[in-house]
Coordinates of C-alpha atoms and ligand atoms in Angstrom, one line a residue:
M1 CA -19.9 13.1 -0.3
Q2 CA -21.0 9.8 1.1
R3 CA -19.3 6.5 1.9
K4 CA -21.2 4.8 -0.9
D5 CA -19.3 7.0 -3.3
F6 CA -16.3 4.7 -2.7
I7 CA -18.1 1.8 -4.3
D8 CA -17.9 3.2 -7.8
V9 CA -14.3 4.2 -7.8
K10 CA -12.1 2.4 -10.5
R11 CA -8.5 3.0 -9.7
I12 CA -7.4 2.6 -6.0
V13 CA -4.0 2.9 -4.3
I14 CA -3.9 1.0 -1.0
K15 CA -1.1 1.7 1.4
L16 CA -0.4 -0.9 4.1
G17 CA 1.8 0.4 6.9
T18 CA 4.4 -1.5 9.0
N19 CA 2.1 -1.6 12.0
V20 CA -0.8 -3.4 10.2
L21 CA 1.6 -6.0 8.7
R22 CA 2.9 -7.1 12.0
N23 CA 1.3 -8.0 15.4
D24 CA 2.0 -6.2 18.7
D25 CA 4.7 -8.7 19.5
G26 CA 6.6 -7.9 16.2
E27 CA 5.6 -11.1 14.5
V28 CA 4.3 -11.0 11.0
A29 CA 0.5 -10.7 11.0
V30 CA 0.1 -13.5 8.5
S31 CA -3.7 -13.9 8.8
R32 CA -4.2 -10.1 8.5
I33 CA -2.0 -10.0 5.3
Y34 CA -4.1 -12.8 3.9
S35 CA -7.3 -11.0 4.7
F36 CA -6.0 -7.9 2.9
I37 CA -5.2 -10.2 -0.1
E38 CA -8.7 -11.7 0.0
D39 CA -10.4 -8.3 0.1
I40 CA -8.2 -6.9 -2.7
S41 CA -8.7 -9.9 -4.8
N42 CA -12.5 -9.3 -4.6
L43 CA -12.0 -5.7 -5.8
V44 CA -9.9 -7.0 -8.7
K45 CA -12.5 -9.5 -9.6
Q46 CA -15.1 -6.7 -9.7
G47 CA -12.9 -5.0 -12.3
K48 CA -11.2 -2.4 -10.1
E49 CA -7.5 -1.6 -10.6
V50 CA -5.6 -1.8 -7.4
I51 CA -2.0 -0.8 -6.6
I52 CA -0.5 -1.7 -3.3
V53 CA 2.1 0.3 -1.5
T54 CA 3.5 -1.8 1.2
S55 CA 5.9 -1.3 4.1
G56 CA 7.3 -4.1 6.2
A57 CA 10.6 -5.0 4.5
V58 CA 12.8 -3.5 7.2
G59 CA 10.8 -5.1 10.0
L60 CA 10.8 -8.5 8.4
G61 CA 14.5 -8.3 7.7
K62 CA 15.3 -7.2 11.2
K63 CA 13.3 -10.2 12.6
K64 CA 15.1 -12.7 10.2
L65 CA 18.5 -11.3 11.1
E66 CA 17.6 -11.4 14.8
L67 CA 18.7 -7.7 15.3
V68 CA 17.5 -5.6 18.2
S69 CA 18.0 -2.3 16.5
T70 CA 18.3 -1.0 12.9
E71 CA 20.6 1.9 13.9
G72 CA 24.0 2.2 12.2
D73 CA 25.4 2.6 8.8
G74 CA 23.7 0.3 6.2
I75 CA 21.8 -1.8 8.7
K76 CA 18.3 -0.6 7.8
Q77 CA 19.3 -1.0 4.1
A78 CA 20.5 -4.6 4.8
C79 CA 17.3 -5.4 6.7
A80 CA 15.2 -4.1 3.8
A81 CA 17.2 -6.3 1.3
V82 CA 16.6 -9.4 3.5
G83 CA 13.0 -8.5 4.3
Q84 CA 11.8 -7.4 0.8
S85 CA 11.8 -10.9 -0.7
R86 CA 10.1 -12.4 2.3
L87 CA 7.5 -9.7 2.1
M88 CA 6.9 -10.4 -1.6
S89 CA 6.6 -14.1 -1.0
Y90 CA 3.5 -13.4 1.2
Y91 CA 1.8 -11.4 -1.6
E92 CA 2.9 -13.7 -4.4
N93 CA 1.6 -16.9 -2.6
G94 CA -1.5 -15.1 -1.3
F95 CA -2.6 -13.7 -4.6
A96 CA -1.8 -17.0 -6.4
N97 CA -4.8 -18.5 -4.5
Y98 CA -7.0 -16.1 -6.5
D99 CA -5.1 -16.5 -9.8
I100 CA -3.9 -12.9 -9.6
T101 CA -0.4 -12.0 -10.8
V102 CA 1.6 -9.5 -8.8
A103 CA 4.6 -7.3 -9.8
Q104 CA 7.3 -5.9 -7.5
I105 CA 8.3 -2.3 -8.0
L106 CA 11.0 -0.7 -5.8
L107 CA 11.3 3.1 -6.1
T108 CA 13.6 5.9 -5.0
E109 CA 13.1 9.7 -5.0
D110 CA 14.9 9.9 -8.3
D111 CA 12.2 7.8 -10.0
F112 CA 9.8 10.7 -9.4
S113 CA 12.2 13.6 -9.5
L114 CA 13.8 12.9 -12.9
R115 CA 11.0 13.5 -15.3
H116 CA 12.0 10.9 -17.9
R117 CA 12.0 8.2 -15.1
Y118 CA 8.7 9.5 -13.8
L119 CA 7.1 9.2 -17.2
S120 CA 8.6 5.8 -17.8
L121 CA 7.3 4.6 -14.5
R122 CA 3.8 5.8 -15.3
T123 CA 3.9 3.9 -18.6
T124 CA 5.0 0.7 -16.9
L125 CA 2.4 0.9 -14.1
N126 CA -0.4 1.6 -16.6
K127 CA 0.7 -1.4 -18.7
L128 CA 0.7 -3.7 -15.6
L129 CA -2.8 -2.6 -14.8
E130 CA -3.9 -3.2 -18.3
L131 CA -2.5 -6.7 -18.0
N132 CA -4.6 -7.2 -14.8
V133 CA -1.5 -7.4 -12.7
V134 CA -1.5 -5.9 -9.1
P135 CA 1.6 -3.7 -8.8
I136 CA 3.2 -4.0 -5.3
I137 CA 5.3 -1.0 -4.5
N138 CA 7.8 -0.2 -1.8
Q139 CA 10.5 2.3 -1.3
N140 CA 13.9 0.9 -2.5
D141 CA 15.5 1.3 0.9
T142 CA 18.7 -0.5 -0.1
V143 CA 19.8 2.3 -2.4
S144 CA 17.7 5.2 -1.2
T145 CA 19.8 8.1 0.0
I146 CA 17.2 9.8 2.1
E147 CA 18.8 8.9 5.4
L148 CA 22.2 10.1 4.3
N149 CA 21.9 13.7 5.2
D150 CA 25.5 14.6 4.4
I151 CA 24.9 13.6 0.7
L152 CA 21.6 15.5 0.5
S153 CA 23.0 18.8 2.0
G154 CA 19.9 20.9 2.1
M155 CA 17.9 19.1 -0.5
Q156 CA 14.2 18.6 0.1
V157 CA 13.4 15.1 -1.2
C158 CA 10.0 14.4 -2.7
F159 CA 9.3 11.5 -0.4
S160 CA 10.9 9.8 2.6
D161 CA 8.1 7.5 3.7
N162 CA 5.5 5.3 2.1
D163 CA 2.6 7.6 2.9
K164 CA 4.0 10.3 0.6
L165 CA 5.1 7.6 -1.8
S166 CA 1.6 6.3 -2.1
A167 CA 0.3 9.8 -2.7
L168 CA 2.9 10.3 -5.5
V169 CA 1.8 7.0 -7.1
A170 CA -1.9 7.9 -6.8
S171 CA -1.1 11.3 -8.4
E172 CA 1.0 9.8 -11.1
L173 CA -1.7 7.4 -12.0
D174 CA -4.7 9.7 -11.5
A175 CA -6.1 7.3 -9.0
D176 CA -9.7 7.9 -7.8
L177 CA -9.0 6.9 -4.2
L178 CA -6.0 6.5 -1.9
I179 CA -6.6 4.3 1.2
L180 CA -4.0 4.7 4.0
L181 CA -4.3 1.8 6.5
S182 CA -2.4 2.1 9.7
D183 CA -3.1 1.3 13.4
I184 CA -5.1 4.4 14.1
N185 CA -8.9 4.9 13.4
G186 CA -8.3 8.1 11.5
L187 CA -7.8 11.8 12.3
Y188 CA -8.6 13.2 15.8
T189 CA -8.6 16.8 17.1
S190 CA -5.5 15.8 19.1
N191 CA -3.4 12.7 19.7
P192 CA -5.9 10.1 21.2
K193 CA -3.0 8.1 22.7
E194 CA -2.1 11.2 24.8
N195 CA -5.5 13.0 25.2
P196 CA -8.6 11.0 26.2
D197 CA -10.8 14.0 25.1
A198 CA -9.5 13.9 21.5
E199 CA -12.5 13.9 19.2
F200 CA -12.7 11.9 16.0
I201 CA -13.0 13.7 12.7
R202 CA -15.0 11.7 10.2
E203 CA -14.7 14.1 7.2
V204 CA -12.2 16.7 6.1
E205 CA -13.3 19.2 3.4
C206 CA -10.0 20.9 2.9
V207 CA -6.5 20.0 4.1
N208 CA -5.6 23.5 5.2
N209 CA -2.8 24.5 7.7
E210 CA -5.2 24.0 10.6
I211 CA -5.7 20.4 9.6
L212 CA -2.0 19.9 8.8
D213 CA -1.2 21.1 12.4
L214 CA -3.1 18.2 13.8
G215 CA -0.5 15.8 12.5
T216 CA 2.1 14.7 15.0
G217 CA 5.3 12.7 14.6
A218 CA 6.2 9.2 13.3
S219 CA 4.5 6.0 14.2
D220 CA 6.3 3.1 15.9
G221 CA 8.3 1.0 13.4
G222 CA 7.4 2.9 10.2
R223 CA 8.7 6.2 8.9
G224 CA 5.3 7.8 8.5
G225 CA 2.8 9.1 11.0
M226 CA -0.3 11.3 10.9
K227 CA 1.8 14.3 9.6
T228 CA 2.9 12.4 6.5
K229 CA -0.6 11.0 6.0
L230 CA -2.1 14.5 6.0
E231 CA 0.5 15.7 3.5
A232 CA -0.4 12.7 1.3
A233 CA -4.1 13.6 1.7
K234 CA -3.4 17.2 0.7
L235 CA -1.7 16.2 -2.6
V236 CA -4.3 13.6 -3.6
T237 CA -7.3 15.8 -2.9
R238 CA -5.7 18.7 -4.8
F239 CA -5.8 16.7 -8.1
G240 CA -9.3 15.4 -7.4
G241 CA -8.7 12.1 -5.7
K242 CA -10.5 10.9 -2.6
V243 CA -8.5 9.8 0.5
L244 CA -9.4 7.6 3.4
I245 CA -7.3 7.0 6.5
A246 CA -8.6 4.0 8.4
N247 CA -7.6 1.4 10.9
G248 CA -6.1 -1.6 9.1
K249 CA -6.5 -3.8 12.2
I250 CA -10.3 -3.9 11.8
P251 CA -11.0 -7.3 10.4
Y252 CA -11.7 -7.3 6.7
V253 CA -11.5 -3.5 6.7
I254 CA -11.1 -3.1 2.9
N255 CA -14.3 -5.2 2.3
K256 CA -16.1 -3.1 4.9
I257 CA -15.0 0.2 3.3
F258 CA -16.4 -1.0 -0.1
S259 CA -19.6 -2.1 1.6
A260 CA -20.1 1.6 2.5
E261 CA -19.4 1.1 6.2
E262 CA -18.6 4.4 7.9
L263 CA -15.0 3.8 8.9
G264 CA -12.0 6.1 9.1
T265 CA -11.6 9.8 8.1
M266 CA -12.5 10.7 4.6
F267 CA -10.9 13.6 2.7
I268 CA -13.0 15.2 0.0
P269 CA -11.3 16.3 -3.3
T270 CA -10.9 20.0 -3.8
N271 CA -12.1 21.5 -7.1
E272 CA -8.6 22.6 -8.1
N273 CA -8.0 19.7 -10.4
L274 CA -4.2 20.3 -10.4
S275 CA -2.8 19.3 -13.8
G276 CA -0.2 16.5 -14.0
K277 CA 2.6 18.9 -14.7
K278 CA 1.6 21.1 -11.7
R279 CA 1.5 18.1 -9.5
W280 CA 5.0 17.1 -10.6
I281 CA 6.3 20.6 -10.0
G282 CA 4.7 21.0 -6.6
Y283 CA 5.2 17.5 -5.1
A284 CA 7.2 15.0 -7.1
T285 CA 10.6 16.5 -7.5
N286 CA 13.6 16.9 -5.2
V287 CA 14.3 20.6 -4.6
I288 CA 17.6 22.3 -3.8
G289 CA 17.4 25.9 -5.2
K290 CA 15.5 28.5 -3.3
L291 CA 14.2 31.9 -4.3
V292 CA 13.3 34.3 -1.5
V293 CA 10.8 36.9 -2.7
N294 CA 9.2 40.1 -1.3
E295 CA 5.6 40.4 0.0
G296 CA 4.5 42.0 -3.3
A297 CA 5.6 39.0 -5.3
K298 CA 4.1 36.6 -2.9
K299 CA 0.8 38.3 -3.0
A300 CA 0.9 38.5 -6.8
I301 CA 1.6 34.8 -7.1
L302 CA -1.0 33.6 -4.5
E303 CA -3.7 36.1 -5.1
N304 CA -3.4 37.3 -8.7
C305 CA -1.9 34.1 -10.1
T306 CA 0.9 35.9 -11.9
S307 CA 4.4 34.8 -13.0
L308 CA 7.5 35.5 -10.9
L309 CA 9.4 38.5 -12.1
P310 CA 13.1 39.3 -11.3
I311 CA 12.0 42.5 -9.5
G312 CA 10.3 40.5 -6.7
I313 CA 13.4 38.4 -5.9
I314 CA 15.4 39.3 -2.7
E315 CA 17.8 36.4 -2.5
V316 CA 18.8 33.3 -4.5
Q317 CA 20.0 30.3 -2.4
N318 CA 22.0 27.2 -3.6
E319 CA 22.9 26.4 -7.1
F320 CA 20.4 25.2 -9.8
K321 CA 20.2 24.9 -13.5
Q322 CA 17.6 26.4 -15.9
G323 CA 14.6 24.1 -16.0
E324 CA 15.0 22.8 -12.5
V325 CA 12.3 23.1 -9.9
V326 CA 13.0 25.6 -7.1
S327 CA 11.3 26.5 -3.9
I328 CA 9.7 29.9 -3.6
C329 CA 9.8 31.3 -0.1
D330 CA 8.6 34.5 1.6
E331 CA 10.8 36.8 3.6
N332 CA 10.3 34.6 6.7
G333 CA 11.7 31.6 4.8
E334 CA 8.3 30.0 4.6
E335 CA 7.9 28.0 1.4
F336 CA 4.6 28.9 -0.3
A337 CA 5.1 27.7 -3.9
R338 CA 7.4 25.8 -6.3
G339 CA 8.2 26.5 -9.9
M340 CA 10.5 25.6 -12.8
A341 CA 13.2 28.3 -13.3
N342 CA 13.7 30.0 -16.6
Y343 CA 17.2 31.1 -15.6
N344 CA 19.9 29.3 -13.6
S345 CA 21.0 30.4 -10.1
E346 CA 23.8 32.5 -11.3
E347 CA 21.7 34.4 -13.8
C348 CA 18.9 34.8 -11.2
R349 CA 21.5 36.4 -8.8
Q350 CA 22.5 38.9 -11.5
I351 CA 19.0 40.0 -12.4
A352 CA 17.3 39.7 -9.0
G353 CA 15.7 43.0 -7.9
N354 CA 15.7 44.4 -11.5
H355 CA 13.0 45.1 -14.0
S356 CA 12.5 42.6 -16.8
D357 CA 13.4 45.3 -19.3
D358 CA 16.9 45.3 -17.9
I359 CA 17.6 41.6 -18.3
L360 CA 19.1 42.0 -21.8
K361 CA 21.4 44.8 -20.5
I362 CA 22.5 42.8 -17.5
L363 CA 23.0 39.4 -19.0
G364 CA 23.7 40.4 -22.6
Y365 CA 20.8 38.2 -23.7
K366 CA 17.1 37.6 -22.7
N367 CA 15.2 34.4 -23.3
Y368 CA 12.3 35.2 -20.9
D369 CA 10.8 38.2 -19.2
T370 CA 10.0 36.1 -16.1
I371 CA 12.1 34.0 -13.7
I372 CA 9.2 31.5 -13.5
S373 CA 6.2 31.6 -15.9
R374 CA 2.8 31.2 -14.3
D375 CA 2.1 27.9 -16.0
N376 CA 5.2 26.5 -14.2
I377 CA 4.3 27.6 -10.7
T378 CA 2.4 25.4 -8.2
D379 CA 1.0 27.1 -5.1
L380 CA 1.5 25.0 -2.0
I381 CA -1.0 26.7 0.3
Ligands
LIG1 N1 10.1 1.0 3.1 C1 10.1 0.7 4.6 C2 9.9 -0.8 4.8 O1 9.5 -1.5 3.9 C3 9.0 1.4 5.3 C4 8.9 2.9 5.1 C5 7.8 3.6 5.8 O2 7.4 3.1 6.9 O3 7.2 4.6 5.4 O4 10.1 -1.3 5.8

């Protein structure tokens, strides 16, 4: 794949991180924001559909409230509430210069995890694009529960930062390209801020575990970092989208990307073409239930693409209802797939380790032979 392949893409999600929306001194990078707006307006005028995922609300609110820290109950949420309208006013005013209408969309994990909300969000976003509006998305920090660990108690949430959020949006809308702009040039063989010998990687063919291991912790100010960007790249490339991680501090970077300049690290789509439903099962839902399975079941799922049968289940953790998505883990607790359960947690406990033929005898009824049907399993590795 070549950089000129970007030129023909139609639907693009662009994620702007906290660190590119402010200068090193913490002040809003007004001229950079306006340059993004100018570049994006050019894309829209060329007939491309652009969705922006923007951070920056917490930072702007913190500045306005003259706070030194966002630690403490409700402070980050309060900063986001103050900062979000200021953030939007930059986009609203900037795009008005190009006669482009914008829309604000604030999302929480539940908007993806609850399927009816997910489908409704998709309809709305598609309608906005049809109306030539640029949707501007951010996490709804004021009501999001992701930082309240006691409420979540063991739940794996579908996103907790804007990198993953942008990948979920790209996935939901079948976007052709996701561009993640932050203050780093792209992916290196190790952290270039710590290791001067780190080598730049210009292209990644497959986001495997070796690549995922190159991701280190969070960036300053934002919640994401290279780790979350690589996870985002994994999801998008698995359904057939392209991904570019590039440095948003390069002047007019978006324009340069679409002029086929060789910038950033490009991630090439796999040929899996993961269906919409499989994407939702694997990545877009919050997960609380867990099924620990034996090696035979793991192998059957990953290598032979089979369903999950009760005989392969060693342990059932947490409570879940029939139809909910659960995590499928191996004997070491390593999650390797997710799937939609045909039986609830209590039923799974009763039939675990037994043959499917015995389900009727044990439960007194049998709706399915499998705990999870193959069509409802998404491999994660
Ligand atoms: N939603 C946060 C904000 O607007 C940023 C989250 C992130 O950095 O991923 O400030």
